[in-house]
mmCIF file of C-alpha atoms in Angstrom:
data_model
loop_
_atom_site.group_PDB
_atom_site.id
_atom_site.type_symbol
_atom_site.label_atom_id
_atom_site.label_comp_id
_atom_site.label_asym_id
_atom_site.label_seq_id
_atom_site.Cartn_x
_atom_site.Cartn_y
_atom_site.Cartn_z
ATOM 1 C CA MET Q 1 0.000 0.000 0.000
ATOM 2 C CA SER Q 2 1.460 3.355 -1.001
ATOM 3 C CA HIS Q 3 1.132 6.504 1.114
ATOM 4 C CA PRO Q 4 1.548 10.171 0.176
ATOM 5 C CA PRO Q 5 4.981 11.596 0.900
ATOM 6 C CA THR Q 6 5.428 12.937 4.416
ATOM 7 C CA THR Q 7 5.546 16.718 4.530
ATOM 8 C CA ASP Q 8 7.795 18.584 6.928
ATOM 9 C CA PRO Q 9 6.181 19.764 10.174
ATOM 10 C CA THR Q 10 4.568 23.194 9.807
ATOM 11 C CA HIS Q 11 3.867 25.587 12.684
ATOM 12 C CA ARG Q 12 0.555 27.457 12.523
ATOM 13 C CA LEU Q 13 -1.476 29.831 14.649
ATOM 14 C CA VAL Q 14 -5.242 29.464 14.272
ATOM 15 C CA PRO Q 15 -8.076 31.489 15.838
ATOM 16 C CA SER Q 16 -9.980 30.024 18.776
ATOM 17 C CA PRO Q 17 -12.092 31.211 21.723
ATOM 18 C CA ALA Q 18 -8.783 31.460 23.643
ATOM 19 C CA GLY Q 19 -7.561 33.966 21.050
ATOM 20 C CA ARG Q 20 -5.134 31.716 19.216
ATOM 21 C CA ILE Q 21 -4.026 28.104 19.321
ATOM 22 C CA HIS Q 22 -0.550 27.139 18.174
ATOM 23 C CA LEU Q 23 -0.267 23.795 16.432
ATOM 24 C CA VAL Q 24 2.235 21.809 14.445
ATOM 25 C CA GLU Q 25 0.857 20.034 11.397
ATOM 26 C CA GLN Q 26 2.292 17.223 9.301
ATOM 27 C CA GLY Q 27 1.016 14.875 6.612
ATOM 28 C CA ALA Q 28 -2.133 14.598 4.510
ATOM 29 C CA GLY Q 29 -5.282 12.517 4.929
ATOM 30 C CA PRO Q 30 -7.905 12.129 7.662
ATOM 31 C CA LEU Q 31 -7.294 14.582 10.506
ATOM 32 C CA VAL Q 32 -5.857 13.331 13.809
ATOM 33 C CA LEU Q 33 -5.693 15.923 16.584
ATOM 34 C CA LEU Q 34 -3.105 15.304 19.340
ATOM 35 C CA VAL Q 35 -3.593 16.897 22.780
ATOM 36 C CA HIS Q 36 -0.761 16.930 25.341
ATOM 37 C CA GLY Q 37 -0.887 16.902 29.128
ATOM 38 C CA PHE Q 38 0.894 18.566 32.069
ATOM 39 C CA PRO Q 39 3.631 19.786 32.029
ATOM 40 C CA GLU Q 40 4.331 19.321 28.327
ATOM 41 C CA SER Q 41 3.524 20.821 24.906
ATOM 42 C CA TRP Q 42 2.950 19.825 21.302
ATOM 43 C CA TYR Q 43 6.561 18.589 21.428
ATOM 44 C CA SER Q 44 5.563 15.523 23.456
ATOM 45 C CA TRP Q 45 4.145 14.078 20.193
ATOM 46 C CA ARG Q 46 7.399 14.531 18.234
ATOM 47 C CA HIS Q 47 7.802 10.761 17.760
ATOM 48 C CA GLN Q 48 4.190 10.173 16.701
ATOM 49 C CA MET Q 49 3.786 12.932 14.133
ATOM 50 C CA PRO Q 50 6.115 11.620 11.392
ATOM 51 C CA ALA Q 51 4.923 8.046 11.909
ATOM 52 C CA LEU Q 52 1.235 8.959 11.602
ATOM 53 C CA ALA Q 53 1.940 11.254 8.655
ATOM 54 C CA SER Q 54 3.798 8.444 6.890
ATOM 55 C CA ALA Q 55 0.821 6.165 7.527
ATOM 56 C CA GLY Q 56 -1.479 8.515 5.604
ATOM 57 C CA TYR Q 57 -2.881 10.905 8.201
ATOM 58 C CA ARG Q 58 -2.966 14.651 8.603
ATOM 59 C CA VAL Q 59 -1.654 15.173 12.141
ATOM 60 C CA ALA Q 60 -2.060 18.356 14.173
ATOM 61 C CA ALA Q 61 -0.434 18.551 17.622
ATOM 62 C CA ILE Q 62 -1.668 21.560 19.564
ATOM 63 C CA ASP Q 63 -0.386 23.643 22.432
ATOM 64 C CA VAL Q 64 -3.336 23.636 24.834
ATOM 65 C CA ARG Q 65 -4.373 27.153 25.897
ATOM 66 C CA GLY Q 66 -1.996 28.356 28.602
ATOM 67 C CA TYR Q 67 0.956 26.557 27.006
ATOM 68 C CA GLY Q 68 3.619 27.431 24.449
ATOM 69 C CA ARG Q 69 2.583 29.880 21.753
ATOM 70 C CA SER Q 70 -1.152 29.504 22.387
ATOM 71 C CA SER Q 71 -3.048 32.280 24.160
ATOM 72 C CA ARG Q 72 -2.898 32.475 27.958
ATOM 73 C CA PRO Q 73 -6.081 34.113 29.244
ATOM 74 C CA GLU Q 74 -5.839 35.767 32.658
ATOM 75 C CA ALA Q 75 -9.008 34.403 34.265
ATOM 76 C CA VAL Q 76 -8.676 31.039 36.032
ATOM 77 C CA ASP Q 77 -12.106 29.946 34.790
ATOM 78 C CA ALA Q 78 -10.902 30.412 31.202
ATOM 79 C CA TYR Q 79 -9.239 26.993 31.616
ATOM 80 C CA ARG Q 80 -12.380 24.976 32.339
ATOM 81 C CA MET Q 81 -13.185 21.954 30.206
ATOM 82 C CA ARG Q 82 -15.910 23.529 28.091
ATOM 83 C CA GLU Q 83 -13.449 26.204 26.948
ATOM 84 C CA LEU Q 84 -10.851 23.584 26.024
ATOM 85 C CA VAL Q 85 -13.462 21.621 24.065
ATOM 86 C CA ALA Q 86 -14.324 24.817 22.183
ATOM 87 C CA ASP Q 87 -10.644 25.288 21.314
ATOM 88 C CA ASN Q 88 -10.473 21.778 19.870
ATOM 89 C CA VAL Q 89 -13.566 22.378 17.758
ATOM 90 C CA ALA Q 90 -12.108 25.679 16.552
ATOM 91 C CA VAL Q 91 -8.892 23.943 15.488
ATOM 92 C CA VAL Q 92 -10.820 21.397 13.401
ATOM 93 C CA GLU Q 93 -12.778 24.192 11.729
ATOM 94 C CA ALA Q 94 -9.660 26.326 11.156
ATOM 95 C CA LEU Q 95 -8.018 23.382 9.405
ATOM 96 C CA GLY Q 96 -10.984 23.186 7.037
ATOM 97 C CA GLU Q 97 -12.289 19.875 8.355
ATOM 98 C CA GLU Q 98 -15.661 18.814 9.741
ATOM 99 C CA THR Q 99 -14.512 15.883 11.877
ATOM 100 C CA ALA Q 100 -11.343 14.541 13.467
ATOM 101 C CA VAL Q 101 -9.974 11.668 15.491
ATOM 102 C CA LEU Q 102 -8.784 12.932 18.872
ATOM 103 C CA VAL Q 103 -5.875 11.447 20.853
ATOM 104 C CA GLY Q 104 -4.881 12.797 24.261
ATOM 105 C CA HIS Q 105 -2.296 12.057 26.936
ATOM 106 C CA ASP Q 106 -2.549 12.826 30.675
ATOM 107 C CA TRP Q 107 -4.782 15.932 31.014
ATOM 108 C CA GLY Q 108 -5.060 15.714 27.245
ATOM 109 C CA ALA Q 109 -6.840 12.369 27.703
ATOM 110 C CA ASN Q 110 -9.440 14.052 29.912
ATOM 111 C CA ILE Q 111 -9.770 16.907 27.430
ATOM 112 C CA ALA Q 112 -10.160 14.415 24.580
ATOM 113 C CA ALA Q 113 -12.759 12.376 26.459
ATOM 114 C CA THR Q 114 -14.791 15.465 27.331
ATOM 115 C CA SER Q 115 -14.561 16.708 23.747
ATOM 116 C CA ALA Q 116 -15.926 13.372 22.522
ATOM 117 C CA LEU Q 117 -18.815 13.599 24.992
ATOM 118 C CA VAL Q 118 -19.729 17.215 24.326
ATOM 119 C CA ARG Q 119 -19.197 17.261 20.544
ATOM 120 C CA PRO Q 120 -19.705 13.751 19.141
ATOM 121 C CA ASP Q 121 -20.629 15.399 15.838
ATOM 122 C CA VAL Q 122 -17.034 16.606 15.465
ATOM 123 C CA PHE Q 123 -14.914 13.966 17.199
ATOM 124 C CA ARG Q 124 -15.600 10.598 15.621
ATOM 125 C CA ALA Q 125 -13.093 8.512 17.607
ATOM 126 C CA VAL Q 126 -10.998 9.051 20.726
ATOM 127 C CA GLY Q 127 -7.694 7.630 21.943
ATOM 128 C CA LEU Q 128 -6.735 7.958 25.607
ATOM 129 C CA LEU Q 129 -3.138 7.597 26.810
ATOM 130 C CA SER Q 130 -2.127 7.082 30.464
ATOM 131 C CA VAL Q 131 -5.306 8.426 32.117
ATOM 132 C CA PRO Q 132 -8.318 6.082 31.905
ATOM 133 C CA TYR Q 133 -11.804 7.361 31.175
ATOM 134 C CA ALA Q 134 -14.005 7.641 34.241
ATOM 135 C CA PRO Q 135 -17.448 9.231 33.793
ATOM 136 C CA ARG Q 136 -18.342 12.321 35.765
ATOM 137 C CA GLY Q 137 -19.918 11.437 39.110
ATOM 138 C CA GLY Q 138 -19.350 10.963 42.801
ATOM 139 C CA PRO Q 139 -18.412 13.671 45.286
ATOM 140 C CA ARG Q 140 -16.969 17.067 44.386
ATOM 141 C CA PRO Q 141 -13.361 16.483 43.200
ATOM 142 C CA SER Q 142 -11.756 18.782 45.784
ATOM 143 C CA GLU Q 143 -13.383 16.739 48.540
ATOM 144 C CA VAL Q 144 -11.953 13.533 47.103
ATOM 145 C CA PHE Q 145 -8.422 14.916 46.816
ATOM 146 C CA THR Q 146 -8.491 16.468 50.285
ATOM 147 C CA GLY Q 147 -9.255 13.032 51.707
ATOM 148 C CA MET Q 148 -6.231 11.430 50.046
ATOM 149 C CA GLY Q 149 -2.822 11.136 51.646
ATOM 150 C CA GLY Q 150 -3.668 11.218 55.327
ATOM 151 C CA GLU Q 151 -1.140 13.513 56.986
ATOM 152 C CA GLU Q 152 0.341 14.339 53.597
ATOM 153 C CA GLU Q 153 -1.138 16.421 50.794
ATOM 154 C CA PHE Q 154 -2.099 15.018 47.406
ATOM 155 C CA TYR Q 155 -0.409 16.893 44.565
ATOM 156 C CA VAL Q 156 -3.719 17.925 42.941
ATOM 157 C CA SER Q 157 -4.746 19.755 46.115
ATOM 158 C CA TYR Q 158 -1.271 21.325 46.223
ATOM 159 C CA PHE Q 159 -1.732 22.610 42.666
ATOM 160 C CA GLN Q 160 -5.155 24.134 43.282
ATOM 161 C CA GLU Q 161 -4.146 27.213 45.263
ATOM 162 C CA PRO Q 162 -3.084 29.943 42.798
ATOM 163 C CA GLY Q 163 0.551 30.944 43.167
ATOM 164 C CA ARG Q 164 1.581 28.156 45.498
ATOM 165 C CA ALA Q 165 3.067 25.648 43.060
ATOM 166 C CA GLU Q 166 4.333 28.478 40.865
ATOM 167 C CA ALA Q 167 6.470 29.665 43.794
ATOM 168 C CA GLU Q 168 8.123 26.243 43.919
ATOM 169 C CA ILE Q 169 8.560 25.726 40.179
ATOM 170 C CA GLU Q 170 9.371 29.035 38.542
ATOM 171 C CA PRO Q 171 12.704 29.862 40.254
ATOM 172 C CA ASP Q 172 14.157 26.705 38.617
ATOM 173 C CA VAL Q 173 11.838 25.552 35.864
ATOM 174 C CA ARG Q 174 14.371 23.298 34.164
ATOM 175 C CA GLY Q 175 15.309 21.507 37.377
ATOM 176 C CA TRP Q 176 11.690 21.026 38.413
ATOM 177 C CA LEU Q 177 10.687 19.653 35.019
ATOM 178 C CA ALA Q 178 13.630 17.256 35.013
ATOM 179 C CA GLY Q 179 12.513 16.080 38.451
ATOM 180 C CA ILE Q 180 8.873 15.440 37.629
ATOM 181 C CA TYR Q 181 9.753 13.692 34.372
ATOM 182 C CA ALA Q 182 12.157 11.433 36.286
ATOM 183 C CA ALA Q 183 9.675 10.842 39.121
ATOM 184 C CA LEU Q 184 7.075 9.358 36.760
ATOM 185 C CA SER Q 185 9.361 7.508 34.299
ATOM 186 C CA ALA Q 186 9.769 3.753 34.671
ATOM 187 C CA ASP Q 187 13.571 3.831 34.603
ATOM 188 C CA THR Q 188 14.038 6.603 37.189
ATOM 189 C CA MET Q 189 10.950 6.641 39.435
ATOM 190 C CA PRO Q 190 11.527 6.123 43.182
ATOM 191 C CA ALA Q 191 11.442 2.561 44.489
ATOM 192 C CA PRO Q 192 8.121 1.494 46.055
ATOM 193 C CA ASP Q 193 9.594 1.693 49.561
ATOM 194 C CA LEU Q 194 10.514 5.389 49.138
ATOM 195 C CA PRO Q 195 8.121 8.339 49.665
ATOM 196 C CA ASP Q 196 5.691 8.817 46.768
ATOM 197 C CA PRO Q 197 6.273 12.099 44.883
ATOM 198 C CA HIS Q 198 2.506 12.372 44.246
ATOM 199 C CA PHE Q 199 2.202 13.365 47.911
ATOM 200 C CA ILE Q 200 3.743 16.341 49.690
ATOM 201 C CA ALA Q 201 4.780 16.385 53.341
ATOM 202 C CA ARG Q 202 3.125 19.164 55.313
ATOM 203 C CA GLY Q 203 5.211 22.279 54.825
ATOM 204 C CA GLY Q 204 7.233 20.614 52.052
ATOM 205 C CA THR Q 205 7.325 20.737 48.269
ATOM 206 C CA MET Q 206 6.973 18.221 45.446
ATOM 207 C CA ARG Q 207 10.628 18.731 44.586
ATOM 208 C CA ASP Q 208 11.634 17.236 47.962
ATOM 209 C CA ARG Q 209 10.741 13.765 46.657
ATOM 210 C CA PHE Q 210 11.966 13.981 43.083
ATOM 211 C CA PRO Q 211 14.698 11.448 42.224
ATOM 212 C CA ALA Q 212 18.066 12.322 40.795
ATOM 213 C CA GLY Q 213 18.972 11.336 37.252
ATOM 214 C CA ARG Q 214 17.441 11.840 33.834
ATOM 215 C CA PRO Q 215 15.182 9.249 32.178
ATOM 216 C CA ALA Q 216 16.506 7.604 29.027
ATOM 217 C CA TRP Q 217 13.792 9.087 26.815
ATOM 218 C CA LEU Q 218 14.651 12.676 27.793
ATOM 219 C CA SER Q 219 17.687 14.152 26.041
ATOM 220 C CA GLU Q 220 19.275 17.401 27.162
ATOM 221 C CA ARG Q 221 17.850 18.994 24.025
ATOM 222 C CA ASP Q 222 14.358 17.725 24.849
ATOM 223 C CA LEU Q 223 14.633 19.198 28.320
ATOM 224 C CA ASP Q 224 15.856 22.460 26.826
ATOM 225 C CA VAL Q 225 12.742 22.631 24.639
ATOM 226 C CA TYR Q 226 10.329 22.037 27.518
ATOM 227 C CA ALA Q 227 12.167 24.341 29.902
ATOM 228 C CA GLY Q 228 12.406 27.084 27.296
ATOM 229 C CA GLU Q 229 8.642 27.074 26.803
ATOM 230 C CA PHE Q 230 7.770 27.260 30.498
ATOM 231 C CA GLU Q 231 10.515 29.745 31.325
ATOM 232 C CA ARG Q 232 8.863 32.031 28.777
ATOM 233 C CA THR Q 233 5.211 31.412 29.656
ATOM 234 C CA GLY Q 234 5.336 30.619 33.351
ATOM 235 C CA LEU Q 235 3.177 27.866 34.856
ATOM 236 C CA ARG Q 236 0.005 29.762 35.773
ATOM 237 C CA GLY Q 237 -1.938 28.849 32.638
ATOM 238 C CA ALA Q 238 -0.929 25.199 32.785
ATOM 239 C CA LEU Q 239 -1.759 24.898 36.504
ATOM 240 C CA SER Q 240 -5.116 26.604 36.018
ATOM 241 C CA ARG Q 241 -6.416 23.342 34.559
ATOM 242 C CA TYR Q 242 -6.245 21.833 38.064
ATOM 243 C CA ARG Q 243 -8.030 24.867 39.480
ATOM 244 C CA ASN Q 244 -11.191 24.177 37.499
ATOM 245 C CA MET Q 245 -11.963 20.614 38.529
ATOM 246 C CA ASP Q 246 -14.873 21.549 40.802
ATOM 247 C CA ARG Q 247 -16.184 23.986 38.199
ATOM 248 C CA ASP Q 248 -16.042 21.236 35.541
ATOM 249 C CA TRP Q 249 -17.881 18.874 37.895
ATOM 250 C CA GLU Q 250 -20.675 21.443 38.170
ATOM 251 C CA GLU Q 251 -20.819 22.446 34.496
ATOM 252 C CA LEU Q 252 -20.751 18.884 33.132
ATOM 253 C CA ALA Q 253 -23.486 17.511 35.399
ATOM 254 C CA GLU Q 254 -25.594 16.562 32.374
ATOM 255 C CA PHE Q 255 -22.944 13.968 31.494
ATOM 256 C CA ASP Q 256 -23.034 12.249 34.883
ATOM 257 C CA GLY Q 257 -22.260 8.573 34.287
ATOM 258 C CA ALA Q 258 -22.262 9.046 30.512
ATOM 259 C CA PRO Q 259 -20.431 6.548 28.308
ATOM 260 C CA ILE Q 260 -18.295 7.518 25.316
ATOM 261 C CA THR Q 261 -19.845 5.644 22.409
ATOM 262 C CA GLN Q 262 -17.421 6.498 19.606
ATOM 263 C CA PRO Q 263 -14.680 4.029 18.674
ATOM 264 C CA SER Q 264 -12.027 4.345 21.395
ATOM 265 C CA LEU Q 265 -8.570 3.209 22.442
ATOM 266 C CA PHE Q 266 -6.771 3.132 25.794
ATOM 267 C CA ILE Q 267 -3.051 2.654 26.379
ATOM 268 C CA GLY Q 268 -1.530 2.829 29.855
ATOM 269 C CA GLY Q 269 1.811 2.210 31.509
ATOM 270 C CA GLY Q 270 2.092 -0.747 33.851
ATOM 271 C CA ARG Q 271 4.097 1.327 36.372
ATOM 272 C CA ASP Q 272 2.047 4.494 36.024
ATOM 273 C CA ALA Q 273 0.049 5.491 39.114
ATOM 274 C CA SER Q 274 -2.664 6.878 36.816
ATOM 275 C CA THR Q 275 -3.231 3.349 35.525
ATOM 276 C CA THR Q 276 -2.920 1.469 38.804
ATOM 277 C CA TRP Q 277 -4.982 3.864 40.933
ATOM 278 C CA MET Q 278 -7.754 3.852 38.336
ATOM 279 C CA GLY Q 279 -7.862 0.111 37.795
ATOM 280 C CA ASP Q 280 -11.595 0.049 38.521
ATOM 281 C CA ALA Q 281 -12.184 2.576 35.737
ATOM 282 C CA ILE Q 282 -10.395 0.282 33.290
ATOM 283 C CA LYS Q 283 -12.483 -2.684 34.452
ATOM 284 C CA ALA Q 284 -15.628 -0.634 33.789
ATOM 285 C CA TYR Q 285 -14.773 -0.044 30.117
ATOM 286 C CA PRO Q 286 -17.405 -2.480 28.772
ATOM 287 C CA SER Q 287 -20.057 -0.034 30.018
ATOM 288 C CA THR Q 288 -18.176 3.296 29.974
ATOM 289 C CA LEU Q 289 -16.423 2.797 26.600
ATOM 290 C CA PRO Q 290 -18.809 0.549 24.649
ATOM 291 C CA GLY Q 291 -16.999 1.468 21.412
ATOM 292 C CA LEU Q 292 -13.622 0.318 22.754
ATOM 293 C CA VAL Q 293 -11.455 -1.130 19.978
ATOM 294 C CA GLY Q 294 -8.359 -1.859 22.067
ATOM 295 C CA SER Q 295 -7.051 -1.551 25.629
ATOM 296 C CA HIS Q 296 -3.360 -2.073 26.322
ATOM 297 C CA ILE Q 297 -1.112 -1.916 29.373
ATOM 298 C CA LEU Q 298 2.598 -1.629 28.519
ATOM 299 C CA GLU Q 299 4.608 -3.459 31.141
ATOM 300 C CA ASP Q 300 7.505 -1.642 32.809
ATOM 301 C CA CYS Q 301 6.367 1.673 31.334
ATOM 302 C CA GLY Q 302 5.754 4.868 33.268
ATOM 303 C CA HIS Q 303 3.568 7.912 32.704
ATOM 304 C CA TRP Q 304 5.243 9.625 29.714
ATOM 305 C CA ILE Q 305 4.087 6.760 27.575
ATOM 306 C CA GLN Q 306 4.433 8.079 24.013
ATOM 307 C CA GLN Q 307 7.956 9.281 24.798
ATOM 308 C CA GLU Q 308 9.105 6.281 26.844
ATOM 309 C CA ARG Q 309 7.863 3.729 24.293
ATOM 310 C CA PRO Q 310 7.344 5.608 21.018
ATOM 311 C CA GLU Q 311 7.601 2.683 18.611
ATOM 312 C CA GLU Q 312 4.986 0.646 20.480
ATOM 313 C CA ILE Q 313 2.663 3.624 20.777
ATOM 314 C CA ASN Q 314 3.043 4.399 17.084
ATOM 315 C CA ARG Q 315 2.246 0.822 16.142
ATOM 316 C CA LEU Q 316 -0.831 0.692 18.379
ATOM 317 C CA LEU Q 317 -2.113 4.067 17.179
ATOM 318 C CA ILE Q 318 -1.649 3.241 13.496
ATOM 319 C CA ASP Q 319 -3.329 -0.140 13.922
ATOM 320 C CA TRP Q 320 -6.264 1.472 15.754
ATOM 321 C CA LEU Q 321 -6.616 4.270 13.222
ATOM 322 C CA GLY Q 322 -6.668 1.713 10.433
ATOM 323 C CA ARG Q 323 -9.462 -0.198 12.180
ATOM 324 C CA VAL Q 324 -11.434 2.963 12.882
ATOM 325 C CA GLY Q 325 -11.131 3.989 9.237
ATOM 326 C CA ASP Q 326 -13.387 6.805 8.101
ATOM 327 C CA ARG Q 327 -16.463 5.675 10.034
#
């Protein structure tokens, strides 16, 4: 089977409710929109873009609002889910398409899932990396997170107070990023008998529990790219996503318990806390993801799944996209 030649990646700015969304586009064919998580950027898809383009797809990896060259609105509530869904729809329209396949990692998986729920007319299939789909429901999120950790503080609660995490991160963005990437990578994460970096000792910081060393997938140049973006933009926009979880819970009440019916895919890391903590959500997929085409757990893989194991992720994505087709 022959495919069109792969074009070089092209940077574009397109209009959106945020003001502008920066994206990097490559290839020709059915549109696949890639949505990154925290604390990353479009660059986290650098290994997937040429592979998907070579397989016959038009790939667009965005900077989520608050990141990179995309707009960074001032208001915290500008980062709620409904706004991020609207950005994704605007990107599809700006690229001259009516529908797209959506693939997200980490927070991007939640954004992708919500986009599929809210706009099934636009997003015809959804791939979720690292963070399983769990329908809206249960207690208010802040109440759940406050109850986690006992005497320690769960990182999501730590992130929710404006300015607090920024004060830890922004004096040494590069060092903090290197630490969180290492903390959640299979080859550098702390041993199970050491304190968990997802939790913060009272009066402490996340950085206190970050391991030394750099994961194999992260080159010095890669770290330079990520650090350069956040040194320029700061972390407020990125962290504002965490500061809208209760607001999302209120605004998305109509989707309480709702399944995602489009064709779907899940890929998780066997050593990723997002996968292990949410094991019940994965078990519930027959009812919550009735269109599930494939669910995969990559053994001895951490959280940064498409960067830790790019060839496997590329193979699974291309196989799934081929099975989804144009339906």
